[in-house]
PDB file of C-alpha atoms in Angstrom:
ATOM      1  CA  MET A 285     -17.200   1.989 -10.232  1.00  0.00           C
ATOM      2  CA  THR A 286     -18.603  -1.306 -11.506  1.00  0.00           C
ATOM      3  CA  TYR A 287     -21.997  -0.110 -12.872  1.00  0.00           C
ATOM      4  CA  LEU A 288     -20.183   2.173 -15.387  1.00  0.00           C
ATOM      5  CA  ARG A 289     -18.529  -0.891 -16.761  1.00  0.00           C
ATOM      6  CA  ARG A 290     -21.641  -2.855 -17.370  1.00  0.00           C
ATOM      7  CA  PRO A 291     -22.807  -2.573 -20.997  1.00  0.00           C
ATOM      8  CA  ASP A 292     -26.366  -3.967 -20.470  1.00  0.00           C
ATOM      9  CA  MET A 293     -27.143  -1.158 -18.064  1.00  0.00           C
ATOM     10  CA  PHE A 294     -26.774   1.200 -21.099  1.00  0.00           C
ATOM     11  CA  ASP A 295     -28.510  -1.043 -23.673  1.00  0.00           C
ATOM     12  CA  MET A 296     -25.123  -1.789 -25.210  1.00  0.00           C
ATOM     13  CA  CYS A 297     -23.354  -4.953 -26.369  1.00  0.00           C
ATOM     14  CA  ILE A 298     -19.527  -4.891 -26.674  1.00  0.00           C
ATOM     15  CA  TYR A 299     -18.167  -8.479 -26.084  1.00  0.00           C
ATOM     16  CA  ASN A 300     -18.785 -11.265 -23.647  1.00  0.00           C
ATOM     17  CA  ASP A 301     -16.039 -10.662 -21.094  1.00  0.00           C
ATOM     18  CA  PHE A 302     -16.117  -6.791 -21.206  1.00  0.00           C
ATOM     19  CA  TYR A 303     -17.934  -6.490 -17.925  1.00  0.00           C
ATOM     20  CA  SER A 304     -15.549  -9.110 -16.295  1.00  0.00           C
ATOM     21  CA  TYR A 305     -12.473  -7.140 -17.389  1.00  0.00           C
ATOM     22  CA  GLY A 306     -14.142  -4.038 -16.297  1.00  0.00           C
ATOM     23  CA  ILE A 307     -14.606  -5.331 -12.761  1.00  0.00           C
ATOM     24  CA  LEU A 308     -10.919  -6.408 -12.752  1.00  0.00           C
ATOM     25  CA  GLU A 309     -10.058  -2.871 -13.809  1.00  0.00           C
ATOM     26  CA  VAL A 310     -11.824  -1.487 -10.703  1.00  0.00           C
ATOM     27  CA  LEU A 311      -9.771  -3.807  -8.506  1.00  0.00           C
ATOM     28  CA  GLU A 312      -6.581  -2.737 -10.301  1.00  0.00           C
ATOM     29  CA  ASN A 313      -7.485   0.868  -9.740  1.00  0.00           C
ATOM     30  CA  LEU A 314      -7.783   0.198  -5.993  1.00  0.00           C
ATOM     31  CA  LEU A 315      -4.337  -1.281  -5.953  1.00  0.00           C
ATOM     32  CA  LEU A 316      -3.072   1.788  -7.780  1.00  0.00           C
ATOM     33  CA  ASP A 317      -4.766   3.984  -5.074  1.00  0.00           C
ATOM     34  CA  TYR A 318      -2.700   2.158  -2.483  1.00  0.00           C
ATOM     35  CA  VAL A 319       0.536   2.933  -4.340  1.00  0.00           C
ATOM     36  CA  GLU A 320      -0.516   6.517  -4.767  1.00  0.00           C
ATOM     37  CA  ALA A 321      -1.192   6.938  -1.114  1.00  0.00           C
ATOM     38  CA  GLU A 322       2.378   5.966  -0.200  1.00  0.00           C
ATOM     39  CA  GLY A 323       3.556   7.927   2.825  1.00  0.00           C
ATOM     40  CA  ASN A 324       0.018   8.151   4.232  1.00  0.00           C
ATOM     41  CA  TRP A 325      -0.593   4.884   6.189  1.00  0.00           C
ATOM     42  CA  LYS A 326      -4.094   5.933   7.145  1.00  0.00           C
ATOM     43  CA  GLU A 327      -5.171   6.395   3.605  1.00  0.00           C
ATOM     44  CA  GLN A 328      -3.434   3.110   2.648  1.00  0.00           C
ATOM     45  CA  TRP A 329      -5.385   1.232   5.365  1.00  0.00           C
ATOM     46  CA  ASP A 330      -8.626   2.756   4.058  1.00  0.00           C
ATOM     47  CA  VAL A 331      -7.816   1.328   0.596  1.00  0.00           C
ATOM     48  CA  CYS A 332      -6.978  -2.100   2.190  1.00  0.00           C
ATOM     49  CA  GLN A 333     -10.323  -2.098   3.899  1.00  0.00           C
ATOM     50  CA  THR A 334     -12.089  -1.280   0.599  1.00  0.00           C
ATOM     51  CA  ILE A 335     -10.186  -4.077  -1.271  1.00  0.00           C
ATOM     52  CA  ALA A 336     -11.148  -6.680   1.362  1.00  0.00           C
ATOM     53  CA  TRP A 337     -14.700  -5.904   1.211  1.00  0.00           C
ATOM     54  CA  PHE A 338     -14.661  -5.617  -2.653  1.00  0.00           C
ATOM     55  CA  LEU A 339     -13.137  -9.087  -3.089  1.00  0.00           C
ATOM     56  CA  LEU A 340     -16.038 -10.636  -1.049  1.00  0.00           C
ATOM     57  CA  ASP A 341     -18.789  -8.408  -2.413  1.00  0.00           C
ATOM     58  CA  HIS A 342     -21.129  -9.737  -5.067  1.00  0.00           C
ATOM     59  CA  SER A 343     -20.196  -6.731  -7.242  1.00  0.00           C
ATOM     60  CA  SER A 344     -16.799  -8.353  -7.828  1.00  0.00           C
ATOM     61  CA  GLU A 345     -18.108 -11.793  -8.912  1.00  0.00           C
ATOM     62  CA  PRO A 346     -18.252 -11.030 -12.671  1.00  0.00           C
ATOM     63  CA  MET A 347     -14.457 -10.945 -12.852  1.00  0.00           C
ATOM     64  CA  GLN A 348     -14.461 -14.508 -11.814  1.00  0.00           C
ATOM     65  CA  MET A 349     -15.963 -15.367 -15.193  1.00  0.00           C
ATOM     66  CA  MET A 350     -13.146 -13.752 -17.324  1.00  0.00           C
ATOM     67  CA  ASP A 351     -11.338 -15.928 -19.811  1.00  0.00           C
ATOM     68  CA  ASP A 352      -7.836 -14.918 -18.520  1.00  0.00           C
ATOM     69  CA  SER A 353      -7.754 -16.818 -15.256  1.00  0.00           C
ATOM     70  CA  ASP A 354      -3.960 -16.293 -15.010  1.00  0.00           C
ATOM     71  CA  ARG A 355      -4.385 -12.540 -15.040  1.00  0.00           C
ATOM     72  CA  LEU A 356      -7.097 -12.759 -12.334  1.00  0.00           C
ATOM     73  CA  ASP A 357      -4.970 -15.072 -10.295  1.00  0.00           C
ATOM     74  CA  ALA A 358      -1.938 -12.685 -10.503  1.00  0.00           C
ATOM     75  CA  THR A 359      -4.108  -9.696  -9.575  1.00  0.00           C
ATOM     76  CA  ILE A 360      -5.630 -11.426  -6.510  1.00  0.00           C
ATOM     77  CA  GLN A 361      -2.125 -12.514  -5.432  1.00  0.00           C
ATOM     78  CA  LEU A 362      -0.996  -8.907  -5.765  1.00  0.00           C
ATOM     79  CA  ALA A 363      -3.840  -7.752  -3.649  1.00  0.00           C
ATOM     80  CA  GLY A 364      -2.691 -10.238  -0.999  1.00  0.00           C
ATOM     81  CA  ARG A 365       0.916  -8.958  -1.179  1.00  0.00           C
ATOM     82  CA  VAL A 366      -0.375  -5.443  -0.788  1.00  0.00           C
ATOM     83  CA  PHE A 367      -2.129  -6.292   2.343  1.00  0.00           C
ATOM     84  CA  LEU A 368       0.906  -8.086   3.790  1.00  0.00           C
ATOM     85  CA  SER A 369       2.916  -5.022   2.852  1.00  0.00           C
ATOM     86  CA  MET A 370       0.456  -2.899   4.806  1.00  0.00           C
ATOM     87  CA  LEU A 371       0.697  -5.174   7.864  1.00  0.00           C
ATOM     88  CA  ALA A 372       4.474  -5.036   7.756  1.00  0.00           C
ATOM     89  CA  LEU A 373       4.424  -1.226   7.512  1.00  0.00           C
ATOM     90  CA  LEU A 374       1.979  -0.895  10.459  1.00  0.00           C
ATOM     91  CA  GLY A 375       4.296  -3.205  12.520  1.00  0.00           C
ATOM     92  CA  THR A 376       7.243  -0.957  11.949  1.00  0.00           C
ATOM     93  CA  LYS A 377       5.172   1.938  13.344  1.00  0.00           C
ATOM     94  CA  ASP A 378       4.075  -0.064  16.406  1.00  0.00           C
ATOM     95  CA  LEU A 379       0.399   0.361  15.588  1.00  0.00           C
ATOM     96  CA  PHE A 380      -0.613  -3.227  16.779  1.00  0.00           C
ATOM     97  CA  THR A 381      -1.387  -1.993  20.226  1.00  0.00           C
ATOM     98  CA  PRO A 382      -4.643  -1.770  22.320  1.00  0.00           C
ATOM     99  CA  THR A 383      -4.458   2.055  21.927  1.00  0.00           C
ATOM    100  CA  SER A 384      -3.879   1.974  18.162  1.00  0.00           C
ATOM    101  CA  GLN A 385      -5.778   4.340  15.954  1.00  0.00           C
ATOM    102  CA  ILE A 386      -6.818   1.366  13.955  1.00  0.00           C
ATOM    103  CA  LYS A 387      -9.813  -0.442  15.549  1.00  0.00           C
ATOM    104  CA  ASP A 388     -10.669  -3.108  12.917  1.00  0.00           C
ATOM    105  CA  PHE A 389      -7.452  -5.090  12.575  1.00  0.00           C
ATOM    106  CA  GLY A 390      -9.237  -8.343  13.350  1.00  0.00           C
ATOM    107  CA  LEU A 391     -12.053  -7.683  10.888  1.00  0.00           C
ATOM    108  CA  VAL A 392     -10.049  -6.773   7.910  1.00  0.00           C
ATOM    109  CA  MET A 393      -7.470  -9.507   8.566  1.00  0.00           C
ATOM    110  CA  ALA A 394     -10.277 -12.087   8.814  1.00  0.00           C
ATOM    111  CA  LEU A 395     -11.826 -10.772   5.585  1.00  0.00           C
ATOM    112  CA  ASN A 396      -8.521 -11.103   3.700  1.00  0.00           C
ATOM    113  CA  MET A 397      -8.202 -14.642   4.960  1.00  0.00           C
ATOM    114  CA  LYS A 398     -11.778 -15.463   3.880  1.00  0.00           C
ATOM    115  CA  ALA A 399     -11.056 -13.955   0.491  1.00  0.00           C
ATOM    116  CA  GLY A 400      -8.029 -16.159   0.053  1.00  0.00           C
ATOM    117  CA  ARG A 401      -9.952 -19.311   0.970  1.00  0.00           C
ATOM    118  CA  SER A 402     -12.947 -18.366  -1.258  1.00  0.00           C
ATOM    119  CA  TYR A 403     -10.829 -17.738  -4.340  1.00  0.00           C
ATOM    120  CA  ARG A 404      -8.805 -20.926  -3.737  1.00  0.00           C
ATOM    121  CA  ASP A 405     -11.694 -23.297  -3.015  1.00  0.00           C
ATOM    122  CA  ASP A 406     -14.539 -21.811  -5.096  1.00  0.00           C
ATOM    123  CA  ILE A 407     -12.736 -20.980  -8.413  1.00  0.00           C
ATOM    124  CA  SER A 408      -9.492 -22.839  -8.036  1.00  0.00           C
ATOM    125  CA  LEU A 409      -7.160 -19.802  -7.915  1.00  0.00           C
ATOM    126  CA  LEU A 410      -4.291 -19.219  -5.502  1.00  0.00           C
ATOM    127  CA  GLN A 411      -2.899 -22.699  -5.956  1.00  0.00           C
ATOM    128  CA  GLY A 412       0.650 -23.627  -4.845  1.00  0.00           C
ATOM    129  CA  GLN A 413       2.522 -22.809  -1.722  1.00  0.00           C
ATOM    130  CA  SER A 414       4.195 -19.487  -2.619  1.00  0.00           C
ATOM    131  CA  GLN A 415       3.802 -16.576  -0.194  1.00  0.00           C
ATOM    132  CA  ALA A 416       1.669 -14.744  -2.697  1.00  0.00           C
ATOM    133  CA  ALA A 417      -0.656 -17.680  -3.321  1.00  0.00           C
ATOM    134  CA  ARG A 418      -0.917 -18.453   0.489  1.00  0.00           C
ATOM    135  CA  PHE A 419      -1.085 -14.947   1.756  1.00  0.00           C
ATOM    136  CA  ASP A 420      -3.755 -15.990   4.161  1.00  0.00           C
ATOM    137  CA  ASN A 421      -1.131 -18.087   6.021  1.00  0.00           C
ATOM    138  CA  HIS A 422       0.925 -14.873   6.555  1.00  0.00           C
ATOM    139  CA  VAL A 423      -2.090 -12.872   7.569  1.00  0.00           C
ATOM    140  CA  LEU A 424      -2.716 -15.496  10.294  1.00  0.00           C
ATOM    141  CA  ALA A 425       0.925 -15.265  11.282  1.00  0.00           C
ATOM    142  CA  TYR A 426       0.637 -11.490  11.721  1.00  0.00           C
ATOM    143  CA  ALA A 427      -2.501 -11.975  13.815  1.00  0.00           C
ATOM    144  CA  LYS A 428      -0.632 -14.427  16.109  1.00  0.00           C
ATOM    145  CA  LYS A 429       2.420 -12.324  16.403  1.00  0.00           C
ATOM    146  CA  HIS A 430       0.442  -9.234  17.446  1.00  0.00           C
ATOM    147  CA  PHE A 431      -2.284 -10.995  19.420  1.00  0.00           C
ATOM    148  CA  VAL A 432      -5.042  -9.837  17.116  1.00  0.00           C
ATOM    149  CA  PRO A 433      -8.299 -11.741  17.558  1.00  0.00           C
ATOM    150  CA  LEU A 434      -9.851 -12.528  14.202  1.00  0.00           C
ATOM    151  CA  VAL A 435     -13.573 -11.463  14.083  1.00  0.00           C
ATOM    152  CA  GLY A 436     -16.399 -10.752  11.645  1.00  0.00           C
ATOM    153  CA  ALA A 437     -16.332 -13.796   9.422  1.00  0.00           C
ATOM    154  CA  SER A 438     -18.646 -16.472  10.723  1.00  0.00           C
ATOM    155  CA  ASP A 439     -16.351 -19.300   9.532  1.00  0.00           C
ATOM    156  CA  ILE A 440     -13.070 -17.647  10.568  1.00  0.00           C
ATOM    157  CA  ASP A 441     -12.233 -20.354  13.036  1.00  0.00           C
ATOM    158  CA  ASP A 442     -12.445 -23.058  10.292  1.00  0.00           C
ATOM    159  CA  ILE A 443     -10.451 -20.755   7.910  1.00  0.00           C
ATOM    160  CA  ALA A 444      -7.726 -20.264  10.529  1.00  0.00           C
ATOM    161  CA  THR A 445      -7.604 -23.988  11.256  1.00  0.00           C
ATOM    162  CA  ALA A 446      -6.881 -24.605   7.503  1.00  0.00           C
ATOM    163  CA  CYS A 447      -4.027 -22.051   7.424  1.00  0.00           C
ATOM    164  CA  ASN A 448      -0.494 -22.327   8.675  1.00  0.00           C
ATOM    165  CA  GLY A 449       0.120 -19.490  11.115  1.00  0.00           C
ATOM    166  CA  ALA A 450       3.570 -20.684  11.863  1.00  0.00           C
ATOM    167  CA  VAL A 451       5.199 -19.449   8.610  1.00  0.00           C
ATOM    168  CA  LYS A 452       8.081 -17.110   8.817  1.00  0.00           C
ATOM    169  CA  LEU A 453       7.256 -13.509   8.312  1.00  0.00           C
ATOM    170  CA  PRO A 454       9.654 -11.497   6.116  1.00  0.00           C
ATOM    171  CA  VAL A 455      11.661  -8.613   7.543  1.00  0.00           C
ATOM    172  CA  ALA A 456      10.139  -5.265   6.492  1.00  0.00           C
ATOM    173  CA  MET A 457      12.468  -3.345   4.357  1.00  0.00           C
ATOM    174  CA  GLN A 458      12.572  -0.785   1.589  1.00  0.00           C
ATOM    175  CA  THR A 459      13.114  -2.400  -1.851  1.00  0.00           C
ATOM    176  CA  LYS A 460      13.858  -1.013  -5.258  1.00  0.00           C
ATOM    177  CA  PRO A 461      12.273  -2.201  -8.481  1.00  0.00           C
ATOM    178  CA  ASP A 462      14.151  -4.856 -10.273  1.00  0.00           C
ATOM    179  CA  PRO A 463      15.642  -3.229 -13.399  1.00  0.00           C
ATOM    180  CA  ALA A 464      15.263  -6.499 -15.225  1.00  0.00           C
ATOM    181  CA  SER A 465      11.639  -6.918 -14.400  1.00  0.00           C
ATOM    182  CA  LYS A 466       8.974  -6.298 -17.020  1.00  0.00           C
ATOM    183  CA  SER A 467       6.571  -3.407 -16.478  1.00  0.00           C
ATOM    184  CA  VAL A 468       2.939  -4.131 -16.768  1.00  0.00           C
ATOM    185  CA  LYS A 469       0.201  -1.415 -17.022  1.00  0.00           C
ATOM    186  CA  ILE A 470      -2.902  -1.953 -14.826  1.00  0.00           C
ATOM    187  CA  GLY A 471      -5.984  -0.038 -14.146  1.00  0.00           C
ATOM    188  CA  GLY A 472      -7.233   2.979 -16.028  1.00  0.00           C
ATOM    189  CA  ASP A 473     -10.610   3.668 -17.661  1.00  0.00           C
ATOM    190  CA  LYS A 474     -10.516   1.497 -20.757  1.00  0.00           C
ATOM    191  CA  TYR A 475     -13.731  -0.207 -19.594  1.00  0.00           C
ATOM    192  CA  ASP A 476     -15.436   2.848 -18.270  1.00  0.00           C
ATOM    193  CA  ILE A 477     -18.392   3.412 -20.529  1.00  0.00           C
ATOM    194  CA  MET A 478     -18.763   7.033 -19.406  1.00  0.00           C
ATOM    195  CA  ALA A 479     -15.095   7.632 -20.534  1.00  0.00           C
ATOM    196  CA  MET A 480     -15.785   6.341 -24.079  1.00  0.00           C
ATOM    197  CA  SER A 481     -16.411   8.834 -26.880  1.00  0.00           C
ATOM    198  CA  SER A 482     -19.961   9.337 -27.985  1.00  0.00           C
ATOM    199  CA  ALA A 483     -19.070   7.615 -31.264  1.00  0.00           C
ATOM    200  CA  GLU A 484     -17.829   4.543 -29.464  1.00  0.00           C
ATOM    201  CA  ARG A 485     -20.987   4.292 -27.377  1.00  0.00           C
ATOM    202  CA  LYS A 486     -23.264   4.627 -30.450  1.00  0.00           C
ATOM    203  CA  GLY A 487     -21.296   1.932 -32.279  1.00  0.00           C
ATOM    204  CA  HIS A 488     -22.131  -0.561 -29.416  1.00  0.00           C
ATOM    205  CA  SER A 489     -25.646   0.662 -28.685  1.00  0.00           C
ATOM    206  CA  PHE A 490     -28.544  -1.515 -29.712  1.00  0.00           C
ATOM    207  CA  ASP A 491     -30.333   1.485 -31.328  1.00  0.00           C
ATOM    208  CA  LYS A 492     -27.144   3.098 -32.507  1.00  0.00           C
ATOM    209  CA  LYS A 493     -27.764   6.160 -30.310  1.00  0.00           C
ATOM    210  CA  ASP A 494     -25.548   7.416 -27.627  1.00  0.00           C
ATOM    211  CA  PRO A 495     -27.152   6.247 -24.257  1.00  0.00           C
ATOM    212  CA  LEU A 496     -25.340   8.980 -22.433  1.00  0.00           C
ATOM    213  CA  GLY A 497     -26.279  12.549 -23.164  1.00  0.00           C
ATOM    214  CA  LYS A 498     -25.176  15.612 -21.170  1.00  0.00           C
ATOM    215  CA  ARG A 499     -28.123  15.093 -18.726  1.00  0.00           C
ATOM    216  CA  GLU A 500     -27.310  11.365 -18.124  1.00  0.00           C
ATOM    217  CA  ILE A 501     -23.548  12.100 -17.666  1.00  0.00           C
ATOM    218  CA  GLY A 502     -24.351  14.881 -15.230  1.00  0.00           C
ATOM    219  CA  ALA A 503     -26.643  12.595 -13.248  1.00  0.00           C
ATOM    220  CA  LEU A 504     -24.027   9.812 -13.107  1.00  0.00           C
ATOM    221  CA  LYS A 505     -21.475  12.252 -11.733  1.00  0.00           C
ATOM    222  CA  MET A 506     -23.776  12.909  -8.861  1.00  0.00           C
ATOM    223  CA  VAL A 507     -24.032   9.203  -7.904  1.00  0.00           C
ATOM    224  CA  PRO A 508     -21.953   8.459  -4.722  1.00  0.00           C
ATOM    225  CA  MET A 509     -18.601   6.796  -5.452  1.00  0.00           C
ATOM    226  CA  ARG A 510     -18.882   3.120  -4.713  1.00  0.00           C
ATOM    227  CA  ALA A 511     -17.148   0.168  -6.336  1.00  0.00           C
TER     228      ALA A 511
END
């Protein structure tokens, strides 16, 4: 949850990019949710819906200010690849049909394409022509292949025109991790202020008092889960 990673909400000061990295951590946790839901395509689709909305929501904007643009770029590309993996999986299950249990294909696909264009044009990420950097091309290709009308985004026609929907889609297959690849840990609760010890919070608090007592922590736990 984003607000639990915002120091000024708790009268705390940690360091300039703490909040930005905290927002990125929220996105990384969503990507982990997708992996953990393997074998349950309905739950994975729910995660993909959430990621698409999150990338375009104002609550994700602080991560655009972080000093590690390469890490942000890699994470956005990963989010795009996750969505393409989802589309490939749904294709193997013949779920791109008028009677499909999924009713918002066109909306979620359009949102992902809009996110791709936004991060590319507004903050100069997703440069180059790799599949990961131009995942919106492949989303459009899936939409064309399965005759999915793109809806929801007011400028989706312009976005689609700027994309190449004729790219070749990869064949869906099971892959194994490359043993030579380097493992990178993502997600967690490093930037979750509620997960900090009382001593840590006191150390960063303006008045050197813990802003979260038992009462406050109890109240926060009752807040509906939202990014």
